[in-house]
Amino acid sequence: MNIALRFWSGYVRTTHRWPIIATIVPFIPVVAIWSIVANSGMFPRAFFPAPVDVMRSFISLTYKGILPDYLQDSLIRLLFGATIGVALGIPLGILIGSSRLAHRICWPVLLFFQAIGDIAWLPILLIWFGFGLTTMTFVIVYTVLFPIVLSTVLGVQSVHRDLARAAQSLGASPMRVLWEVTLPGALPNIITGLRNGLGYGWRALIAVEIIVGTSGIGFMMFDARRAGSTVEILLGMIVLGTLWYIVDAWILAPIERATGQRWGLVTS
Amino acid sequence: MKTLSLKNLRKTYFDPYAGSQVTAVHDVSLDVEQGEFVSVVGPSGCGKTTILNMIAGFIPYTGDEILIDGNLVKGPGPDRGVVFQSFALFPWKTVLENVGFGPKMRGVPKDERDRTAREYLALAGLSHAADRYPNELSGGMQQRVGVVRALANNPAVLLMDEPFASVDAQTRMTLQEELTRIWQERKPTVIFITHDVAEAVFLANRVVVLSKGRVLDQIKVDLPRPRVWDHLIEDETFKRLSAQVLQMVRAA
Amino acid sequence: MLVAPGQKVRSRVAWRGMNSLVGAALFVAPLLVLVAIWAIVVPLFNVNPRIFPSVGSVAEAAVAAIGDGSLIRHIGASMLRVGLGTFLGVLVAVPLGIAMGVSPAVSAFLTPLFRFFSVLAGIAWIPIATLWFGYGFGAIIFVIFNAVFFVVAYNTLLGVSTIPMTIRNAAASLGAGRWALLTEVLLPGALPNIVTGVRTGLGFAWRGLIAAEMIATNVGLGYMLFVARDFYRTEVIVLGMIVIGVLWLFIDRLLLVPLERATIERWGLVRRT
Ligand SMILES: Nc1ncnc2c1ncn2[C@@H]1O[C@H](COP(=O)(O)OP(=O)(O)O)[C@@H](O)[C@H]1O
Ligand SMILES: [Mg+2]
């Protein structure tokens, strides 16, 4: 009892000091069980490799430079597409959000095109642009764009009218009102949109890399699937999961929380 | 007849961050008669909530025993109604459903528990709000619901932990007057926890002063009822008792 | 006197019906304008049908696809997969999420695990799913199942752990037993998160479905699009895209969004976009 308490106390204190440990420790039993099942011979090893196999493949692919190259390709594609998506999405969102007429007209169109979804565009894009970077970028921009536009519109609309009036009566020009009031007011929503958009964006990237496939983590996974190499598929999944976990949990979510809660705009 | 009896209650928390023990309650014994209104007053951190949580059964108690009508306490139960500082109304239930929750748990059929709930809502002047959701009510109204929800379950003891601490001053006075009125009508046994000395004296038949996990002293309050602030605020006995309790709390 | 209340109700219902009719018309109007522009632009610039089809050819493709029953077959296959996978995912995820969320220590411990898997949910499972289950129904169901499962389980876990302890205590002190705690407190308390989880998970699942159908099967909307590409049948592709958009719009706007609104806004639990 006492030892258990000591142990628990130690764990709580350590994780309080280094929160990352609380993130990593829960994975230990999972990897252990995975390892036991893989080594028990319940499934053929080629079908269900052990953690060591994946580790070995990670080291060798990193050493050969394939994994870093592919990872770099994927990330650059995502970043490129996301940047264009943000650059288009925010102004569009502000435009639609600040005019009732624009909203009336554009909102159904936006919802419909969002509903079509990125991946359904692939076949016609392949006809238009062939297997290449343009197709990939289009899909990612498309994916990232809609969540950002939709959330920006909601954000702009959620800024209280009195705030803009207050700024105007303090002498701000319409441009200044936009910059000083509307944008900051919509920011928490915009960031939520960015987070959702990137979440869909990297999934779209994987799909595109699988189907269009010349390089990238998605390509690596599907190439491995063709060769029947489960190890590399699992490696790809783990790399993707880890990477996205870090981006989402340690960068995007804290920013979202910071803007929303700091200003008391989001009550969740 | 004793409704509630605490014998040598103690509680020590283990703080995992500090890796050490904190004694919140040292040695508390207390008897409460049926129909009595007891206020427990003391500075924040003196163990009031801990005692109440042990009586309510939310945390396991340590020490000798807690008896309700002669039965040992084992976990939370409908014999002890609780009113929370944060109201703790179910946001997904209407006011009527909130008040009817206790009877529902006892298997009372819907018609009957709706009738009971409406009766209690009328008692608190809330009949018009029966079909609203808690978040559509003001803080004061929410806590009225909290009080009648506990009462509608006919508990042997009503446990209240700083129930009016999070409403504004005017509403608080109204709620206090309403509570004394309801108490006079129904005569429930009440343990009322607060750090507000005037509130403690205003409501109670007896004030228990708590300090650092121990009972410092107890004072009988023989003020006439019905009690209303307009009268008591000028009342010499009230002033004297309040001053006396305040002195003890501050000295503690 | 006796008739008045009934009449009032009826006229209110009628009014609401009118209102939603007007709303629907306002919603559809811009889309019709878009179709009109499409109908004008394609012949005007003499667009090559291999690049983009005319309205007429898409309509013909629709008539043909409905006529030979192929469109219904593809829609049926896709909806069956999504429906079944989602149903199974929610069925397993909600009880599991609630069970794990009951103890704060357990839920704090498990949160990173479920977060990791929900981050991975959907398309990233296609390669391994097709390896384990072969190309076909099993692999697709698996992809949809786990897109929904992990996201819903994670959100349920989150939802249960955000229910204040005092609310659970209140229920217990009013005489709620284990079962009542589950049905009266934990389930409704986590419901807004569960609904949000289903909406997100279904979004991933829907995309995963289209992707998986392009890769791993020979029936379904994704397959219909991908095969049409081989023959440069843009009119079939565009038809498929429209069908996909309309279906998702119906699922999301008529099913998921109202559900989310009803729980979240009425109860005032969380205010979200
Ligand atoms: N769960 C807990 N873990 C550790 N210490 C606690 C816990 N709850 C209360 N305490 C400590 O016990 C003491 C009494 O707390 P409490 O009963 O809440 O006081 P009060 O309600 O009178 O303000 C305080 O010092 C507090 O820090
Ligand atoms: Mg307290």
GROMACS .gro file of C-alpha atoms in nm, chain B residues 116 121 141 170 229:
model
    5
  384THR     CA    1  -4.411   1.599  -0.612
  389LEU     CA    2  -4.102   2.399  -0.713
  409MET     CA    3  -3.284   3.037  -0.943
  438GLN     CA    4  -2.894   4.073  -0.277
  497TRP     CA    5  -3.281   4.071   0.754
   0.00000   0.00000   0.00000
